[in-house]
mmCIF file of C-alpha atoms and ligand atoms in Angstrom:
data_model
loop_
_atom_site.group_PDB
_atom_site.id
_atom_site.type_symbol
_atom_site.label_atom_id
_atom_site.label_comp_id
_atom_site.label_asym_id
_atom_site.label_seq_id
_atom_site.Cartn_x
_atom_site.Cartn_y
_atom_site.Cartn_z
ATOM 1 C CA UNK A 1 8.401 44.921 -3.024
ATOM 2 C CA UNK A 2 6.434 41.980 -4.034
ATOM 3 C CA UNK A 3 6.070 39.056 -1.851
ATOM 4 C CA UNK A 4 6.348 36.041 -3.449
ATOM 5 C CA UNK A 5 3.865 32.972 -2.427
ATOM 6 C CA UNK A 6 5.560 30.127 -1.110
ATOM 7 C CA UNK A 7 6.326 27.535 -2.962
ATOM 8 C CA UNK A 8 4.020 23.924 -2.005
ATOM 9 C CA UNK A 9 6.933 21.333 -1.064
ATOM 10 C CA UNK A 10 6.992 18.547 -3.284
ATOM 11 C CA UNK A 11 4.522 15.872 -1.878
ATOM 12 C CA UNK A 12 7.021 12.568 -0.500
ATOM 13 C CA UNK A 13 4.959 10.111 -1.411
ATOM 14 C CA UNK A 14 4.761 7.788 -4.966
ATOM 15 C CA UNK A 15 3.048 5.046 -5.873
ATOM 16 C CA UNK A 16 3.471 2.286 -8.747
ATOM 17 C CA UNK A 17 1.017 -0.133 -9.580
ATOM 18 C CA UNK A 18 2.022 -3.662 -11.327
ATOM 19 C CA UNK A 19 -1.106 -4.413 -13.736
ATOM 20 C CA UNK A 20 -1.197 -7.640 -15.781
ATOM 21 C CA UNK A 21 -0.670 -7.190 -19.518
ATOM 22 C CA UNK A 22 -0.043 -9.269 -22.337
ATOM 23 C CA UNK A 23 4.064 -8.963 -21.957
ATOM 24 C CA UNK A 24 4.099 -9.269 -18.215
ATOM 25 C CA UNK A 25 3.443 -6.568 -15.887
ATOM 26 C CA UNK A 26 2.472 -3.032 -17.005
ATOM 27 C CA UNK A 27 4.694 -0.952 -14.017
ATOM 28 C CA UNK A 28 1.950 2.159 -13.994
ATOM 29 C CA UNK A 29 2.758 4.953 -11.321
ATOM 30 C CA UNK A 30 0.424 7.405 -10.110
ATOM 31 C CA UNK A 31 3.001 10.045 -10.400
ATOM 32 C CA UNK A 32 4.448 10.048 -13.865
ATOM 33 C CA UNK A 33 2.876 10.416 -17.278
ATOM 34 C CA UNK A 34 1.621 7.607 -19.101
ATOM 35 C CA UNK A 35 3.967 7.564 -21.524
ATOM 36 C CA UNK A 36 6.308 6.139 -18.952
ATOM 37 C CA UNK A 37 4.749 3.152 -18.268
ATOM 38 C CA UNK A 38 6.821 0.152 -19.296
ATOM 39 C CA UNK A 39 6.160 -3.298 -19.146
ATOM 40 C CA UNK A 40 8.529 -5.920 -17.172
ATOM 41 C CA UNK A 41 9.047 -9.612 -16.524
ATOM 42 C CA UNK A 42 6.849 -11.448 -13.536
ATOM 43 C CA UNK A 43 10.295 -12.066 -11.807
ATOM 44 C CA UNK A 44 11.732 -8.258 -11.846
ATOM 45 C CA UNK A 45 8.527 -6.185 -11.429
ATOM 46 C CA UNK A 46 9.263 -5.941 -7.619
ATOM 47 C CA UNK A 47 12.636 -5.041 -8.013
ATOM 48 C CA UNK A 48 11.408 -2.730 -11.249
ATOM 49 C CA UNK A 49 8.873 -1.090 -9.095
ATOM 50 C CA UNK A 50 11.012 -0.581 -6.066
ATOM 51 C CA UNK A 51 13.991 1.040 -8.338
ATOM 52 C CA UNK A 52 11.432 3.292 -9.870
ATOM 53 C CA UNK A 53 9.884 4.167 -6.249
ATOM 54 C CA UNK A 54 13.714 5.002 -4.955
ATOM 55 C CA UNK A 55 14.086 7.404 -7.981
ATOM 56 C CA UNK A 56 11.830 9.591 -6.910
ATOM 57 C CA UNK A 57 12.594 10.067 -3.506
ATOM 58 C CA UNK A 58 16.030 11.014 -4.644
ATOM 59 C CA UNK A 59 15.078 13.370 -7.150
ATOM 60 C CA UNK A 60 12.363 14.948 -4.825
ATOM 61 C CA UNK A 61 14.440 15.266 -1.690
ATOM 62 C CA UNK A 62 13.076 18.090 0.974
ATOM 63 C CA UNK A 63 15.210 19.249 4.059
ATOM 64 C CA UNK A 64 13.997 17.311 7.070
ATOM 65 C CA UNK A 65 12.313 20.185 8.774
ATOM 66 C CA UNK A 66 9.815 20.402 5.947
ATOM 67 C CA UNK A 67 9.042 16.676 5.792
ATOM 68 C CA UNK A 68 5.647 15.842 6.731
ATOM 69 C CA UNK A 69 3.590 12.746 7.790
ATOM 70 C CA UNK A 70 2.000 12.341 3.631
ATOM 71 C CA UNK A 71 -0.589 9.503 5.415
ATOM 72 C CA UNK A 72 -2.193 11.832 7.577
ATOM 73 C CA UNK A 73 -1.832 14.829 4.745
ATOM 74 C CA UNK A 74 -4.228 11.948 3.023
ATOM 75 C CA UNK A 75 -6.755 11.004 5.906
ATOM 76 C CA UNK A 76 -4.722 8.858 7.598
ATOM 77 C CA UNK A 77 -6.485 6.105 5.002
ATOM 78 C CA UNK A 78 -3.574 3.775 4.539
ATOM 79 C CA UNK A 79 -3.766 1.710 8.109
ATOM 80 C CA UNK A 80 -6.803 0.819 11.053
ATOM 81 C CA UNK A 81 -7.110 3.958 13.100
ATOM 82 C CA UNK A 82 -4.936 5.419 16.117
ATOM 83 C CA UNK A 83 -4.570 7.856 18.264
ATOM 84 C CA UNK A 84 -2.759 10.806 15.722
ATOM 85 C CA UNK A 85 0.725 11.117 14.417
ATOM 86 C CA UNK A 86 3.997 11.157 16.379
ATOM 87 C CA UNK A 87 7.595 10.680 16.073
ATOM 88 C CA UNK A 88 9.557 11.212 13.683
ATOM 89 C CA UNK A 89 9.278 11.077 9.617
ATOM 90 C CA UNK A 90 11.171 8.113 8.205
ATOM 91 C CA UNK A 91 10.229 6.621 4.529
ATOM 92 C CA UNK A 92 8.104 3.987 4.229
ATOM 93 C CA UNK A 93 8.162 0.787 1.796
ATOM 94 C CA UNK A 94 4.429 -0.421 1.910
ATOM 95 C CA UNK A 95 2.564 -2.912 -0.379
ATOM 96 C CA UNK A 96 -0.897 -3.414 -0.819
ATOM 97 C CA UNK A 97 -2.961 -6.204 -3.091
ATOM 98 C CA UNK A 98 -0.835 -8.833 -2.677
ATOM 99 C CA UNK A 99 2.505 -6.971 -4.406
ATOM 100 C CA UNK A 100 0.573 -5.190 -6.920
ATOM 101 C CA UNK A 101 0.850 -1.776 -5.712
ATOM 102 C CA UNK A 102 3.883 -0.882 -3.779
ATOM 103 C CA UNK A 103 4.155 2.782 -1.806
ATOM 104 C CA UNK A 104 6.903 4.918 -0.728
ATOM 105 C CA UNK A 105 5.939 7.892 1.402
ATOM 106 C CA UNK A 106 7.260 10.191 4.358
ATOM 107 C CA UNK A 107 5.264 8.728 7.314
ATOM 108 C CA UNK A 108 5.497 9.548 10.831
ATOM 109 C CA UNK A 109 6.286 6.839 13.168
ATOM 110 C CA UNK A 110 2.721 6.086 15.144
ATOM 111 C CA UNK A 111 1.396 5.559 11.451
ATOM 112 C CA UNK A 112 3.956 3.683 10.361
ATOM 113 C CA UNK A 113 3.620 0.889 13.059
ATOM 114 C CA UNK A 114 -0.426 1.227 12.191
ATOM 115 C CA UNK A 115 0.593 0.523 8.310
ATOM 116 C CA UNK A 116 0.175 -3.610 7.663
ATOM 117 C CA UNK A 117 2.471 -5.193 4.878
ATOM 118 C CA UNK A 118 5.172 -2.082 5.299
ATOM 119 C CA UNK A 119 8.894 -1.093 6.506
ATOM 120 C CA UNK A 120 10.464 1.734 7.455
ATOM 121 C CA UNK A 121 13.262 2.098 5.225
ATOM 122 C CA UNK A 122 16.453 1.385 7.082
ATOM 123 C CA UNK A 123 18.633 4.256 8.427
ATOM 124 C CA UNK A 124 18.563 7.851 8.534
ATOM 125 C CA UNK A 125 21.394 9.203 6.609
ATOM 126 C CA UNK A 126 18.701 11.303 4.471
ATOM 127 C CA UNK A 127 17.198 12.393 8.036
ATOM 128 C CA UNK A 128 19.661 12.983 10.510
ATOM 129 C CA UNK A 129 21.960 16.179 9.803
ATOM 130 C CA UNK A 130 26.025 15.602 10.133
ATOM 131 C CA UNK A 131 27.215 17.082 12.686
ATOM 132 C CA UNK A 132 29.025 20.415 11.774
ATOM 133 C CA UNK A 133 33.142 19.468 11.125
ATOM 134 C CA UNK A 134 34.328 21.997 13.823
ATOM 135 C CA UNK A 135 37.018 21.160 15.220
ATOM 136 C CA UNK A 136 39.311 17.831 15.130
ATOM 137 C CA UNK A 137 36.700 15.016 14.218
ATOM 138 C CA UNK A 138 36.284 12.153 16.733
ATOM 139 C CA UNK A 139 35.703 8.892 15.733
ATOM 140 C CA UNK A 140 32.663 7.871 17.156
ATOM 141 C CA UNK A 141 31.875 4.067 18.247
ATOM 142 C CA UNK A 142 29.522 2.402 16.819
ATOM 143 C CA UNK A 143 27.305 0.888 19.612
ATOM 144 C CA UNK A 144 24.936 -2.225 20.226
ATOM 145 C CA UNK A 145 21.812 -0.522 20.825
ATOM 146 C CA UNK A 146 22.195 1.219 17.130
ATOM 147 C CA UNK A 147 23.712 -2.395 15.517
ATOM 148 C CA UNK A 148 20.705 -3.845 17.114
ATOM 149 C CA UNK A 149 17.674 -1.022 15.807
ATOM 150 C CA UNK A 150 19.759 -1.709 12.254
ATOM 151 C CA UNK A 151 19.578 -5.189 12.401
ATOM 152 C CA UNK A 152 15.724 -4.899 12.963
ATOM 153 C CA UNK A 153 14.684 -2.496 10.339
ATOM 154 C CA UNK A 154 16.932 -4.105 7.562
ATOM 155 C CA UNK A 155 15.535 -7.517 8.074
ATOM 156 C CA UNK A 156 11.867 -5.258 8.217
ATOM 157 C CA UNK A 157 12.728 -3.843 5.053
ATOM 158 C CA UNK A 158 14.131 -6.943 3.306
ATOM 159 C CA UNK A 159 10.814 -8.340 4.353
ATOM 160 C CA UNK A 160 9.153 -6.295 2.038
ATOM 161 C CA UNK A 161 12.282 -6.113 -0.757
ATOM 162 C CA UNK A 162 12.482 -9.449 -1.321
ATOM 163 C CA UNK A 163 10.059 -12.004 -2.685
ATOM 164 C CA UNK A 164 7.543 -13.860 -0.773
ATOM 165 C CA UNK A 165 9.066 -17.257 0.075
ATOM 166 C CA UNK A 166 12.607 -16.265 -0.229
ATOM 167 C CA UNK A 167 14.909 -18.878 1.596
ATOM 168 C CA UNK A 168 15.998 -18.037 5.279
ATOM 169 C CA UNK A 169 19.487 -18.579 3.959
ATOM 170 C CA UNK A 170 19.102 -15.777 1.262
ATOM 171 C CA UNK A 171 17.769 -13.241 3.681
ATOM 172 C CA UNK A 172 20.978 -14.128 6.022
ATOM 173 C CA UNK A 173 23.282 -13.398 3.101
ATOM 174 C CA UNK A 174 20.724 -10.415 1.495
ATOM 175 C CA UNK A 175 20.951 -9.503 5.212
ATOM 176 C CA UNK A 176 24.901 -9.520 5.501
ATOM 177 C CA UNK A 177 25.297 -8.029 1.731
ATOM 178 C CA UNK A 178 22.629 -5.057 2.858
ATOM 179 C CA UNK A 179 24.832 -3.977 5.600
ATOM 180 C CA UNK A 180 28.406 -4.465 4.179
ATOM 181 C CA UNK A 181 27.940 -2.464 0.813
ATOM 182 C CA UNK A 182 30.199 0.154 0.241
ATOM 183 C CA UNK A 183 29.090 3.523 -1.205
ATOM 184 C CA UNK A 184 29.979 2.731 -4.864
ATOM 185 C CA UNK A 185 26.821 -0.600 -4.176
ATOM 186 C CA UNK A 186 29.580 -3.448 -4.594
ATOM 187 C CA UNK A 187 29.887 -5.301 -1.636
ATOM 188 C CA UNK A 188 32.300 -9.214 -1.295
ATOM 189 C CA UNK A 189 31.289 -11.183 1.737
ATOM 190 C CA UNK A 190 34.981 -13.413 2.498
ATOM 191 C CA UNK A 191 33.846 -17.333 1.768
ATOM 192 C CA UNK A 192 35.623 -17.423 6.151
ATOM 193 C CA UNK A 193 31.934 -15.807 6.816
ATOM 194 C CA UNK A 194 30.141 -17.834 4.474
ATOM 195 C CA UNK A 195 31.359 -20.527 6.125
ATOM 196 C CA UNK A 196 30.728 -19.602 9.492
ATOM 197 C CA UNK A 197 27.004 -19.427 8.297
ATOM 198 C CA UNK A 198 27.048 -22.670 7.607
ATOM 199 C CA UNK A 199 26.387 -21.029 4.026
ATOM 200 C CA UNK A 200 30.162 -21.399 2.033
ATOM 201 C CA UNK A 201 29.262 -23.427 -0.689
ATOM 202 C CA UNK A 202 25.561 -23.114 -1.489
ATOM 203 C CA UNK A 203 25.553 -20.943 -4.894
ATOM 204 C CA UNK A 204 21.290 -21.381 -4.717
ATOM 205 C CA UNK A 205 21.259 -18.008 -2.457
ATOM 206 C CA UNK A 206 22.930 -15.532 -4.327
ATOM 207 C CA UNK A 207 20.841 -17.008 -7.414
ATOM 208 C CA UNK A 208 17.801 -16.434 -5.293
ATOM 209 C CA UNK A 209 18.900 -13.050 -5.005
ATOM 210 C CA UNK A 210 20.371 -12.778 -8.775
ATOM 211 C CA UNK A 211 16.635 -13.974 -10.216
ATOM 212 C CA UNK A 212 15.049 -11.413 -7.468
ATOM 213 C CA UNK A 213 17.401 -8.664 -9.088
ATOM 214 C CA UNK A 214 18.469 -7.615 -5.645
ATOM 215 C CA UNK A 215 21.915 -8.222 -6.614
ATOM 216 C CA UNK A 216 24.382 -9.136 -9.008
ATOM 217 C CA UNK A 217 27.297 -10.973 -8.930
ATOM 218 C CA UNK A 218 30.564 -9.701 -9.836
ATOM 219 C CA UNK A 219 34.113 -11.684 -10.857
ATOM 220 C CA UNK A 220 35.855 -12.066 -7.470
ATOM 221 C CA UNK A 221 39.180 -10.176 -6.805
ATOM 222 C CA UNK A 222 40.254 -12.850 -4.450
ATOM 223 C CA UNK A 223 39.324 -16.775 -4.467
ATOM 224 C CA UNK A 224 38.169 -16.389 -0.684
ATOM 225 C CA UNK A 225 35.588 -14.300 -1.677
ATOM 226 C CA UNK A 226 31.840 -14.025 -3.284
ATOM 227 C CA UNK A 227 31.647 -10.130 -4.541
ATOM 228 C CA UNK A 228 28.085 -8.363 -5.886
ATOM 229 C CA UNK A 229 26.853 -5.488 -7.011
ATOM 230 C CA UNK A 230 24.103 -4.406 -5.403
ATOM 231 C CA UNK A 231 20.557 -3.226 -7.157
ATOM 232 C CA UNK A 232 18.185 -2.696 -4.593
ATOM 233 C CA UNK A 233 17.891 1.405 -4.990
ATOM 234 C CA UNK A 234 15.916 2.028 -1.864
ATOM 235 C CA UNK A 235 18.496 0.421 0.748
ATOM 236 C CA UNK A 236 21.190 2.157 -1.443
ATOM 237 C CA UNK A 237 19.874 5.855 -0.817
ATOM 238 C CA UNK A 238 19.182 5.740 2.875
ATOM 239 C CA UNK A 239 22.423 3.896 3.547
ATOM 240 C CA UNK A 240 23.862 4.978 6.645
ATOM 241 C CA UNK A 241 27.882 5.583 7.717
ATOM 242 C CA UNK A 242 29.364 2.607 6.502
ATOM 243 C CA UNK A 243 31.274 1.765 9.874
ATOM 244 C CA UNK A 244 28.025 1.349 12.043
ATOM 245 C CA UNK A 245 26.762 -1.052 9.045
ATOM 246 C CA UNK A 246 29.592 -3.025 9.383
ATOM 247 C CA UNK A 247 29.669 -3.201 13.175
ATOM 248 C CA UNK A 248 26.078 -4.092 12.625
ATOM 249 C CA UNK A 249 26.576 -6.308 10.365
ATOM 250 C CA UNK A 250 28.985 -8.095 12.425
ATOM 251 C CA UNK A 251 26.933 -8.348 15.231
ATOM 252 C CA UNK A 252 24.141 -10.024 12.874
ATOM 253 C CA UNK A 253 26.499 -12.505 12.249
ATOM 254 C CA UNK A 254 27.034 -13.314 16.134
ATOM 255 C CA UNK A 255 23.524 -13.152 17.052
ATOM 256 C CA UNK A 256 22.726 -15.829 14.358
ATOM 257 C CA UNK A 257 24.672 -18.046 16.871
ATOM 258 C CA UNK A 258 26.090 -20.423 14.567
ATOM 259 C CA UNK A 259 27.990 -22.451 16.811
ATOM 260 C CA UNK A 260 25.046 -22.867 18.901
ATOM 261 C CA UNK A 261 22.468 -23.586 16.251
ATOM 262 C CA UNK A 262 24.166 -23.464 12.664
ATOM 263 C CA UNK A 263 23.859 -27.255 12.505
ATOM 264 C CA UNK A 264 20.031 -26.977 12.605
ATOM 265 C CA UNK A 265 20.063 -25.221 9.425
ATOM 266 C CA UNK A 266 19.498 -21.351 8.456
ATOM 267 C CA UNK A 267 16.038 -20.649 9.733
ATOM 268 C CA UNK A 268 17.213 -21.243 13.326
ATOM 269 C CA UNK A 269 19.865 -19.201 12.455
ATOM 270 C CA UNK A 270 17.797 -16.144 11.223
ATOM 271 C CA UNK A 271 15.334 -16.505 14.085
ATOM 272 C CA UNK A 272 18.132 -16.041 16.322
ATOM 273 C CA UNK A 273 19.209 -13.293 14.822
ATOM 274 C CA UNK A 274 15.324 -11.798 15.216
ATOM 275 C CA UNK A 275 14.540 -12.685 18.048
ATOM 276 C CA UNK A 276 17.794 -11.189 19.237
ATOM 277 C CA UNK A 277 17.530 -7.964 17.523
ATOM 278 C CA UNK A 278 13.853 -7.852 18.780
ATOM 279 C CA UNK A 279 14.872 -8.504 22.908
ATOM 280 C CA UNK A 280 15.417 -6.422 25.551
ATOM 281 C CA UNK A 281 19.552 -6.753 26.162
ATOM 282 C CA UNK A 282 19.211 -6.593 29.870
ATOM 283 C CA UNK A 283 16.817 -9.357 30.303
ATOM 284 C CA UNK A 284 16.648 -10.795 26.917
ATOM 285 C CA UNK A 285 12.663 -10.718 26.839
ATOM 286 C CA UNK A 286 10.796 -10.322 24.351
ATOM 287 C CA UNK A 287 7.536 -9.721 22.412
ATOM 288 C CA UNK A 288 6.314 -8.559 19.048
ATOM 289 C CA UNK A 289 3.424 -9.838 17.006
ATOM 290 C CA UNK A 290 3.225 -13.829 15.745
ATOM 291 C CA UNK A 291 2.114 -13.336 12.238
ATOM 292 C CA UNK A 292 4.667 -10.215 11.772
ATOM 293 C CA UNK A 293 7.674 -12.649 13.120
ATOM 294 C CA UNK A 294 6.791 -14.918 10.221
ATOM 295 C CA UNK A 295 6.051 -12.381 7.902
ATOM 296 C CA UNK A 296 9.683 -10.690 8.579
ATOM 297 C CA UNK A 297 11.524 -14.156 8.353
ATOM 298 C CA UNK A 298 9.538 -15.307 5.380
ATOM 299 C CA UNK A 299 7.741 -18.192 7.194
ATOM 300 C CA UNK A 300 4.123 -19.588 7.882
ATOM 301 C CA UNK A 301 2.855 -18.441 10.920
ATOM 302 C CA UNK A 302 2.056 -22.395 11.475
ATOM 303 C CA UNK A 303 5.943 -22.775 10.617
ATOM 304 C CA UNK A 304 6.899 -20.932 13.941
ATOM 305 C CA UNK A 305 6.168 -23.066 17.152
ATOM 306 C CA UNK A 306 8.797 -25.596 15.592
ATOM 307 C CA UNK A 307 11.586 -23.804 14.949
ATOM 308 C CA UNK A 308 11.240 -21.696 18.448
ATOM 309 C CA UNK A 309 11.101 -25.549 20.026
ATOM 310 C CA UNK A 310 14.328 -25.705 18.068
ATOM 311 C CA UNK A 311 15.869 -22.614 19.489
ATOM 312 C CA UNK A 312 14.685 -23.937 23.250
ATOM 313 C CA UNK A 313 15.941 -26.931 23.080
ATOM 314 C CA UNK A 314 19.514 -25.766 21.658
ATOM 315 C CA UNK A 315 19.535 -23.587 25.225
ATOM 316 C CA UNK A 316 19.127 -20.585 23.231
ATOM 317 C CA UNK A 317 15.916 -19.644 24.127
ATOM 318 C CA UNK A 318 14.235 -20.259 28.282
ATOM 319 C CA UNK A 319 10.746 -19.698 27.568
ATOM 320 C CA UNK A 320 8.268 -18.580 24.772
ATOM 321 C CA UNK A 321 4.861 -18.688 24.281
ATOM 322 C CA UNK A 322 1.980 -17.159 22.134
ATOM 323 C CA UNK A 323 -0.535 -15.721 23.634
ATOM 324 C CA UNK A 324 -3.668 -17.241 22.423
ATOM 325 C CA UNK A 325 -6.145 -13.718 22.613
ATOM 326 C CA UNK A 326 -3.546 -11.065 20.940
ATOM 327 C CA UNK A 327 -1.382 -13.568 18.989
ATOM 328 C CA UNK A 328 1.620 -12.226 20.605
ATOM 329 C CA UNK A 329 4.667 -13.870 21.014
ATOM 330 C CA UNK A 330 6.085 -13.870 24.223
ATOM 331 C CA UNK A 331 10.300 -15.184 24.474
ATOM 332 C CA UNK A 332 13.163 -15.021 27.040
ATOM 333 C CA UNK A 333 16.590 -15.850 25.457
ATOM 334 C CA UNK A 334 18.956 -17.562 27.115
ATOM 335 C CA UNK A 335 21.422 -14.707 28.500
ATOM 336 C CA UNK A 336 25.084 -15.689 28.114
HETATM 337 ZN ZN1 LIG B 401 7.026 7.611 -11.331
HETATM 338 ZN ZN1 LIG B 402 -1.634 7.867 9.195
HETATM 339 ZN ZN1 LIG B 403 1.304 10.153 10.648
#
């Protein structure tokens, strides 16, 4: 009998790179032929390279046990150095030269912290196997610890999904939208939610996210309601079990505190919601890096001493500082 060699897995990782041409942006990737380049307008070639990104790592989908860590199969060249790979393999969204070339790879968790300008794809759905139906099924709670880890990796990802400068009040709705969708992408947020946002009757978000092509709107079924469709590919494929988005989603919307800060406007709002997600629940401390806090909630770094001052004096937040050596910010929310 003949042995037959083993087949090479399909390498997880693609790349696209947004070059300047005459008709806007030539979207190149590494991994296709030529021939499939196509050129696309300033405003959509994020959203054009991240749908193009997603398509592959449907079609090329590998059981989880033979998913490897693709930036140390390369020489661990993407990020400054560490101590080896860990943890486990999750996909990650990186970018490099300002948005021209965007990344999607299997990476292992110690180099995906090392990787600057990148998110770990939210969820796990694609990663974690279902549990075998043996048995009567048990409906399993949704807890805070997992609401919270969602929280933080969507508003990670949306970091990197949505355009530089996007509003603090789109990313609270993009937020909301990215954790409500149902599995056919169409999601309606009631206007009762809007509202408590502070957000009801602002149309400039969802256009924000309409010119982004993150999302499109849809007629409403109901006049208490704003519905989309969504377009964002990558959050769509890794979504996880719709119940623990919505519990997450729901405890978003509580942790942007709005009756304790919604009349200071939406960036208070959203850094409550990070710095939330981001805190120990026990003691509500906290610390992360200065410059990746603004990066993830689409501010300055400069921007951030106000708004925490904000957040202190609204009795939200006890204490915070930034340490002047690592650039760390230090916090200790105000435990109700
Ligand atoms: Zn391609
Ligand atoms: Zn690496
Ligand atoms: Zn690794």
């Amino acid at each position: 009998m003949r042995l037959r060699a083993p087949c090479t897995p399909t390498p997880r990782a693609w790349t696209v790179e947004l070059r300047s041409h005459t008709s806007g942006l030539l979207l190149a990737c590494r991994q296709c032929r030529h021939d499939n380049n196509s050129t696309v307008a300033a405003t959509s070639a994020r959203s054009a390279a991240l749908t193009h990104l997603a398509r592959h790592a449907h079609q090329d989908t590998l059981p989880p046990h033979l998913r490897t860590c693709q930036c140390h199969e390369r020489g661990c060249r993407w990020h400054r150095p560490h101590r080896g790979c860990a943890g486990t393999i999750r996909l990650l969204l990186a970018c490099e030269r300002g948005g021209r070339v965007w990344r999607l790879a299997d990476t292992c968790t110690a180099c995906a912290a090392a990787t600057a300008h990148a998110a770990v794809v939210p969820d796990t759905a694609l990663l974690t196997p279902r549990p075998a139906l043996a048995g009567p099924r048990r409906r399993r709670q949704p807890s805070e610890p997992d609401a919270r880890i969602r929280v933080r990796e969507m508003l990670s990802y949306l970091a990197a999904a949505l355009p530089d400068g996007t509003s603090p009040a789109t990313r609270l709705i993009a937020l909301q939208c990215a954790l409500r969708i149902s599995t056919s992408l169409r999601v309606s947020l009631p206007r009762g939610l809007l509202r408590s946002l502070r957000l009801g009757a602002d149309p400039r978000p969802w256009q924000e996210l309409e010119q982004a092509r993150w999302l499109r709107r849809t007629p409403e079924r109901a006049d208490d309601e704003v519905a989309a469709v969504l377009l964002d590919a990558v959050v769509l494929g890794q979504a996880p079990a719709r119940r623990d988005r919505r519990h997450a989603a729901d405890w978003a919307l509580r942790a942007s505190s709005p009756s304790r800060v919604g009349a200071l406007g939406p960036l208070p709002q959203l850094m409550s919601v990070y710095l939330t997600a981001h805190s120990r629940p026990e003691t509500g401390q906290g610390l992360i890096e200065a410059d990746r806090t603004a990066y993830e909630c689409g501010i300055q770094p400069a921007e951030l001493p106000p708004v925490l001052e904000q957040l202190a004096a609204a009795g939200l937040l006890n204490a915070w500082r930034i340490t002047a050596d690592t650039e760390d910010l230090r916090w200790i929310l105000q435990l109700l």
